[in-house]
PDB file of C-alpha atoms and ligand atoms in Angstrom:
ATOM      1  CA  UNK G   1     -26.254  -3.305 -11.334  1.00 95.00           C
ATOM      2  CA  UNK G   2     -23.373  -0.965 -10.504  1.00 98.00           C
ATOM      3  CA  UNK G   3     -20.606  -2.576  -8.500  1.00 98.00           C
ATOM      4  CA  UNK G   4     -18.217  -1.229  -5.883  1.00 98.00           C
ATOM      5  CA  UNK G   5     -15.185  -3.241  -4.785  1.00 99.00           C
ATOM      6  CA  UNK G   6     -14.365  -3.509  -1.071  1.00 99.00           C
ATOM      7  CA  UNK G   7     -10.799  -4.698  -0.548  1.00 99.00           C
ATOM      8  CA  UNK G   8      -9.306  -5.691   2.791  1.00 99.00           C
ATOM      9  CA  UNK G   9      -5.629  -6.493   3.150  1.00 98.00           C
ATOM     10  CA  UNK G  10      -3.549  -8.689   5.417  1.00 98.00           C
ATOM     11  CA  UNK G  11      -4.830  -9.936   8.759  1.00 98.00           C
ATOM     12  CA  UNK G  12      -8.243  -8.303   8.475  1.00 98.00           C
ATOM     13  CA  UNK G  13      -9.702 -11.834   8.319  1.00 98.00           C
ATOM     14  CA  UNK G  14      -8.731 -11.929  12.024  1.00 97.00           C
ATOM     15  CA  UNK G  15     -11.316  -9.296  12.963  1.00 97.00           C
ATOM     16  CA  UNK G  16     -13.335 -10.292  16.004  1.00 95.00           C
ATOM     17  CA  UNK G  17     -10.917 -13.123  16.794  1.00 95.00           C
ATOM     18  CA  UNK G  18      -7.819 -11.313  18.136  1.00 89.00           C
ATOM     19  CA  UNK G  19      -7.012  -7.754  19.311  1.00 93.00           C
ATOM     20  CA  UNK G  20     -10.673  -6.933  19.971  1.00 95.00           C
ATOM     21  CA  UNK G  21      -9.657  -3.962  22.131  1.00 95.00           C
ATOM     22  CA  UNK G  22      -8.105  -2.357  19.043  1.00 95.00           C
ATOM     23  CA  UNK G  23     -10.291  -3.484  16.138  1.00 96.00           C
ATOM     24  CA  UNK G  24     -13.571  -4.314  17.890  1.00 95.00           C
ATOM     25  CA  UNK G  25     -15.507  -7.511  18.537  1.00 97.00           C
ATOM     26  CA  UNK G  26     -17.299  -7.733  15.179  1.00 97.00           C
ATOM     27  CA  UNK G  27     -15.831 -10.294  12.797  1.00 98.00           C
ATOM     28  CA  UNK G  28     -14.930 -10.046   9.106  1.00 98.00           C
ATOM     29  CA  UNK G  29     -18.177 -11.785   8.066  1.00 98.00           C
ATOM     30  CA  UNK G  30     -20.178  -9.063   9.827  1.00 98.00           C
ATOM     31  CA  UNK G  31     -18.203  -6.387   7.944  1.00 98.00           C
ATOM     32  CA  UNK G  32     -19.148  -8.078   4.658  1.00 98.00           C
ATOM     33  CA  UNK G  33     -22.805  -8.267   5.687  1.00 98.00           C
ATOM     34  CA  UNK G  34     -22.780  -4.599   6.696  1.00 98.00           C
ATOM     35  CA  UNK G  35     -21.295  -3.529   3.368  1.00 98.00           C
ATOM     36  CA  UNK G  36     -23.581  -5.738   1.287  1.00 98.00           C
ATOM     37  CA  UNK G  37     -26.682  -4.490   3.170  1.00 98.00           C
ATOM     38  CA  UNK G  38     -25.664  -0.828   2.940  1.00 98.00           C
ATOM     39  CA  UNK G  39     -24.775  -1.213  -0.747  1.00 98.00           C
ATOM     40  CA  UNK G  40     -28.152  -2.837  -1.477  1.00 98.00           C
ATOM     41  CA  UNK G  41     -29.923   0.107   0.250  1.00 98.00           C
ATOM     42  CA  UNK G  42     -28.110   2.377  -2.197  1.00 98.00           C
ATOM     43  CA  UNK G  43     -29.004   0.237  -5.211  1.00 98.00           C
ATOM     44  CA  UNK G  44     -25.497  -1.046  -5.839  1.00 98.00           C
ATOM     45  CA  UNK G  45     -23.587  -4.291  -5.236  1.00 98.00           C
ATOM     46  CA  UNK G  46     -20.605  -4.578  -2.866  1.00 98.00           C
ATOM     47  CA  UNK G  47     -18.011  -7.094  -4.083  1.00 98.00           C
ATOM     48  CA  UNK G  48     -16.002  -7.830  -0.917  1.00 98.00           C
ATOM     49  CA  UNK G  49     -12.544  -9.371  -1.027  1.00 98.00           C
ATOM     50  CA  UNK G  50      -9.753 -10.025   1.460  1.00 98.00           C
ATOM     51  CA  UNK G  51      -6.211 -11.268   0.962  1.00 98.00           C
ATOM     52  CA  UNK G  52      -2.999 -11.540   2.907  1.00 98.00           C
ATOM     53  CA  UNK G  53      -1.010 -11.233  -0.348  1.00 98.00           C
ATOM     54  CA  UNK G  54       0.090  -7.916  -1.810  1.00 98.00           C
ATOM     55  CA  UNK G  55      -0.187  -9.006  -5.471  1.00 98.00           C
ATOM     56  CA  UNK G  56      -3.835 -10.019  -5.018  1.00 99.00           C
ATOM     57  CA  UNK G  57      -4.620  -6.463  -3.950  1.00 99.00           C
ATOM     58  CA  UNK G  58      -2.855  -5.072  -7.043  1.00 99.00           C
ATOM     59  CA  UNK G  59      -4.717  -7.544  -9.306  1.00 99.00           C
ATOM     60  CA  UNK G  60      -8.083  -6.585  -7.791  1.00 99.00           C
ATOM     61  CA  UNK G  61      -7.459  -2.841  -8.161  1.00 99.00           C
ATOM     62  CA  UNK G  62      -6.738  -3.442 -11.857  1.00 99.00           C
ATOM     63  CA  UNK G  63      -9.786  -5.729 -12.187  1.00 98.00           C
ATOM     64  CA  UNK G  64     -12.037  -3.011 -10.728  1.00 98.00           C
ATOM     65  CA  UNK G  65     -10.749  -0.678 -13.436  1.00 98.00           C
ATOM     66  CA  UNK G  66     -11.094  -3.093 -16.349  1.00 98.00           C
ATOM     67  CA  UNK G  67     -14.527  -4.320 -15.263  1.00 98.00           C
ATOM     68  CA  UNK G  68     -15.762  -0.742 -14.772  1.00 98.00           C
ATOM     69  CA  UNK G  69     -16.606  -0.803 -11.067  1.00 98.00           C
ATOM     70  CA  UNK G  70     -17.752   2.589  -9.801  1.00 98.00           C
ATOM     71  CA  UNK G  71     -14.914   2.742  -7.270  1.00 98.00           C
ATOM     72  CA  UNK G  72     -12.893   0.982  -4.606  1.00 99.00           C
ATOM     73  CA  UNK G  73     -13.018   1.100  -0.812  1.00 99.00           C
ATOM     74  CA  UNK G  74      -9.709  -0.279   0.429  1.00 99.00           C
ATOM     75  CA  UNK G  75      -8.189  -1.028   3.790  1.00 99.00           C
ATOM     76  CA  UNK G  76      -4.733  -2.193   2.725  1.00 98.00           C
ATOM     77  CA  UNK G  77      -3.769  -3.125   6.307  1.00 98.00           C
ATOM     78  CA  UNK G  78      -0.029  -2.904   6.893  1.00 98.00           C
ATOM     79  CA  UNK G  79       0.643  -2.622   3.134  1.00 98.00           C
ATOM     80  CA  UNK G  80      -0.584   0.971   3.534  1.00 98.00           C
ATOM     81  CA  UNK G  81       2.742   1.787   5.150  1.00 98.00           C
ATOM     82  CA  UNK G  82       5.052  -0.273   2.921  1.00 98.00           C
ATOM     83  CA  UNK G  83       3.693  -0.803  -0.576  1.00 98.00           C
ATOM     84  CA  UNK G  84       4.768   1.323  -3.519  1.00 98.00           C
ATOM     85  CA  UNK G  85       3.188  -1.371  -5.738  1.00 98.00           C
ATOM     86  CA  UNK G  86      -0.225  -0.596  -4.259  1.00 98.00           C
ATOM     87  CA  UNK G  87       0.355   3.144  -4.572  1.00 98.00           C
ATOM     88  CA  UNK G  88       1.301   2.649  -8.241  1.00 99.00           C
ATOM     89  CA  UNK G  89      -1.826   0.523  -8.806  1.00 99.00           C
ATOM     90  CA  UNK G  90      -4.119   3.194  -7.327  1.00 99.00           C
ATOM     91  CA  UNK G  91      -2.330   5.895  -9.355  1.00 98.00           C
ATOM     92  CA  UNK G  92      -2.603   3.783 -12.534  1.00 98.00           C
ATOM     93  CA  UNK G  93      -6.397   3.419 -12.357  1.00 98.00           C
ATOM     94  CA  UNK G  94      -7.081   7.152 -11.975  1.00 98.00           C
ATOM     95  CA  UNK G  95      -9.656   8.653 -12.218  1.00 98.00           C
ATOM     96  CA  UNK G  96     -11.359   5.569 -10.740  1.00 98.00           C
ATOM     97  CA  UNK G  97     -12.188   6.793  -7.208  1.00 98.00           C
ATOM     98  CA  UNK G  98     -10.420   4.932  -4.423  1.00 99.00           C
ATOM     99  CA  UNK G  99     -11.057   5.700  -0.754  1.00 99.00           C
ATOM    100  CA  UNK G 100      -8.611   4.373   1.850  1.00 99.00           C
ATOM    101  CA  UNK G 101     -10.131   3.266   5.151  1.00 99.00           C
ATOM    102  CA  UNK G 102      -8.585   2.385   8.494  1.00 98.00           C
ATOM    103  CA  UNK G 103     -10.585   1.045  11.397  1.00 98.00           C
ATOM    104  CA  UNK G 104      -8.198   2.696  13.866  1.00 98.00           C
ATOM    105  CA  UNK G 105      -6.795   6.221  13.765  1.00 98.00           C
ATOM    106  CA  UNK G 106      -3.362   5.498  12.290  1.00 98.00           C
ATOM    107  CA  UNK G 107      -2.222   9.064  13.075  1.00 98.00           C
ATOM    108  CA  UNK G 108      -2.593   8.306  16.801  1.00 98.00           C
ATOM    109  CA  UNK G 109      -0.616   5.052  16.667  1.00 98.00           C
ATOM    110  CA  UNK G 110       3.075   4.167  16.142  1.00 98.00           C
ATOM    111  CA  UNK G 111       5.087   6.521  13.892  1.00 98.00           C
ATOM    112  CA  UNK G 112       5.484   3.837  11.207  1.00 98.00           C
ATOM    113  CA  UNK G 113       1.698   3.808  10.740  1.00 98.00           C
ATOM    114  CA  UNK G 114       1.564   7.551  10.000  1.00 98.00           C
ATOM    115  CA  UNK G 115       2.737   7.155   6.408  1.00 98.00           C
ATOM    116  CA  UNK G 116       0.471   5.941   3.635  1.00 98.00           C
ATOM    117  CA  UNK G 117       2.090   5.511   0.236  1.00 98.00           C
ATOM    118  CA  UNK G 118      -1.238   5.352  -1.588  1.00 98.00           C
ATOM    119  CA  UNK G 119      -3.111   8.152   0.191  1.00 98.00           C
ATOM    120  CA  UNK G 120      -1.835  10.855  -2.235  1.00 98.00           C
ATOM    121  CA  UNK G 121      -3.629   9.016  -5.077  1.00 98.00           C
ATOM    122  CA  UNK G 122      -6.869   8.380  -3.181  1.00 98.00           C
ATOM    123  CA  UNK G 123     -10.008  10.476  -3.160  1.00 98.00           C
ATOM    124  CA  UNK G 124      -9.876  10.448   0.657  1.00 98.00           C
ATOM    125  CA  UNK G 125      -8.541   8.646   3.689  1.00 98.00           C
ATOM    126  CA  UNK G 126     -10.962   7.797   6.508  1.00 98.00           C
ATOM    127  CA  UNK G 127      -9.420   6.669   9.785  1.00 98.00           C
ATOM    128  CA  UNK G 128     -10.611   5.843  13.274  1.00 98.00           C
ATOM    129  CA  UNK G 129     -14.314   5.460  12.498  1.00 98.00           C
ATOM    130  CA  UNK G 130     -14.426   1.677  12.902  1.00 98.00           C
ATOM    131  CA  UNK G 131     -16.605  -0.272  10.447  1.00 98.00           C
ATOM    132  CA  UNK G 132     -18.691   2.887   9.890  1.00 98.00           C
ATOM    133  CA  UNK G 133     -15.711   4.301   7.970  1.00 98.00           C
ATOM    134  CA  UNK G 134     -16.254   1.749   5.187  1.00 98.00           C
ATOM    135  CA  UNK G 135     -19.860   2.924   4.732  1.00 98.00           C
ATOM    136  CA  UNK G 136     -18.732   6.557   4.729  1.00 98.00           C
ATOM    137  CA  UNK G 137     -16.164   5.690   2.067  1.00 99.00           C
ATOM    138  CA  UNK G 138     -18.845   4.074  -0.097  1.00 98.00           C
ATOM    139  CA  UNK G 139     -20.983   7.213   0.227  1.00 98.00           C
ATOM    140  CA  UNK G 140     -18.049   9.419  -0.785  1.00 98.00           C
ATOM    141  CA  UNK G 141     -17.610   7.363  -3.943  1.00 98.00           C
ATOM    142  CA  UNK G 142     -21.324   7.619  -4.741  1.00 98.00           C
ATOM    143  CA  UNK G 143     -21.321  11.402  -4.131  1.00 98.00           C
ATOM    144  CA  UNK G 144     -18.222  11.756  -6.291  1.00 97.00           C
ATOM    145  CA  UNK G 145     -19.926   9.805  -9.062  1.00 92.00           C
ATOM    146  CA  UNK G 146     -23.043  12.012  -8.918  1.00 89.00           C
ATOM    147  CA  UNK G 147     -20.857  15.123  -9.384  1.00 89.00           C
ATOM    148  CA  UNK G 148     -19.017  13.617 -12.369  1.00 81.00           C
TER     149      UNK G 148
HETATM  150  O1  CA2 L   1      -6.667   0.440  11.435  1.00 71.84           O
HETATM  151  C1  CA2 L   1      -6.637  -0.255  10.413  1.00 71.84           C
HETATM  152  O2  CA2 L   1      -7.649  -0.599   9.805  1.00 71.84           O
HETATM  153  C2  CA2 L   1      -5.307  -0.817   9.912  1.00 71.84           C
HETATM  154  O3  CA2 L   1      -5.315  -0.722   8.488  1.00 71.84           O
HETATM  155  C3  CA2 L   1      -5.229  -2.256  10.351  1.00 71.84           C
HETATM  156  C4  CA2 L   1      -3.902  -2.930  10.016  1.00 71.84           C
HETATM  157  C5  CA2 L   1      -2.742  -2.092  10.483  1.00 71.84           C
HETATM  158  O4  CA2 L   1      -1.521  -2.672  10.050  1.00 71.84           O
HETATM  159  C6  CA2 L   1      -2.822  -0.670   9.980  1.00 71.84           C
HETATM  160  O5  CA2 L   1      -1.733   0.055  10.498  1.00 71.84           O
HETATM  161  C7  CA2 L   1      -4.126  -0.014  10.422  1.00 71.84           C
HETATM  162  C8  CA2 L   1      -3.797  -4.288  10.673  1.00 71.84           C
HETATM  163  C9  CA2 L   1      -4.928  -5.187  10.396  1.00 71.84           C
HETATM  164  C10 CA2 L   1      -4.853  -6.303  11.366  1.00 71.84           C
HETATM  165  O6  CA2 L   1      -6.155  -6.684  11.640  1.00 71.84           O
HETATM  166  C11 CA2 L   1      -6.347  -7.472  12.709  1.00 71.84           C
HETATM  167  C12 CA2 L   1      -7.643  -7.580  13.118  1.00 71.84           C
HETATM  168  C13 CA2 L   1      -7.931  -8.342  14.209  1.00 71.84           C
HETATM  169  C14 CA2 L   1      -6.926  -9.031  14.877  1.00 71.84           C
HETATM  170  C15 CA2 L   1      -5.641  -8.922  14.440  1.00 71.84           C
HETATM  171  C16 CA2 L   1      -5.340  -8.134  13.351  1.00 71.84           C
END
């Protein structure tokens, strides 16, 4: 079965526990269930991972490439705004499609959240759509694959 990798970065394991006004009341486990259910409906498998460590995210991006996943949905958390290593990793696996997702609309938040180092190398950036944004990102990867 085709696999898609869903990567969540630092602090996203805190979903539904803290800052519910910002990120919602659903927890990380419910995000995994959502993605696995929606992937199954589309005949693919969602391999969901979360880490608070930058190097893990780089390793997983490379793994998705070497193991021939169909694409990556990634919410890099705060590493979005700081990590050239992540940007380089996304650039290095091209043309593997990577879609960046943010639960909140980062363009409406603090100035330091407006920059994304990896966005220039991503197929798209989806922001402010909550958990639904992850499903939209998966669909973009599937549509992109059909065109290829
Ligand atoms: O909006 C997003 O999805 C973010 O990627 C979330 C990051 C933030 O640094 C980005 O600027 C935007 C933070 C993730 C923290 O997640 C938490 C979830 C619940 C409680 C506390 C933190």
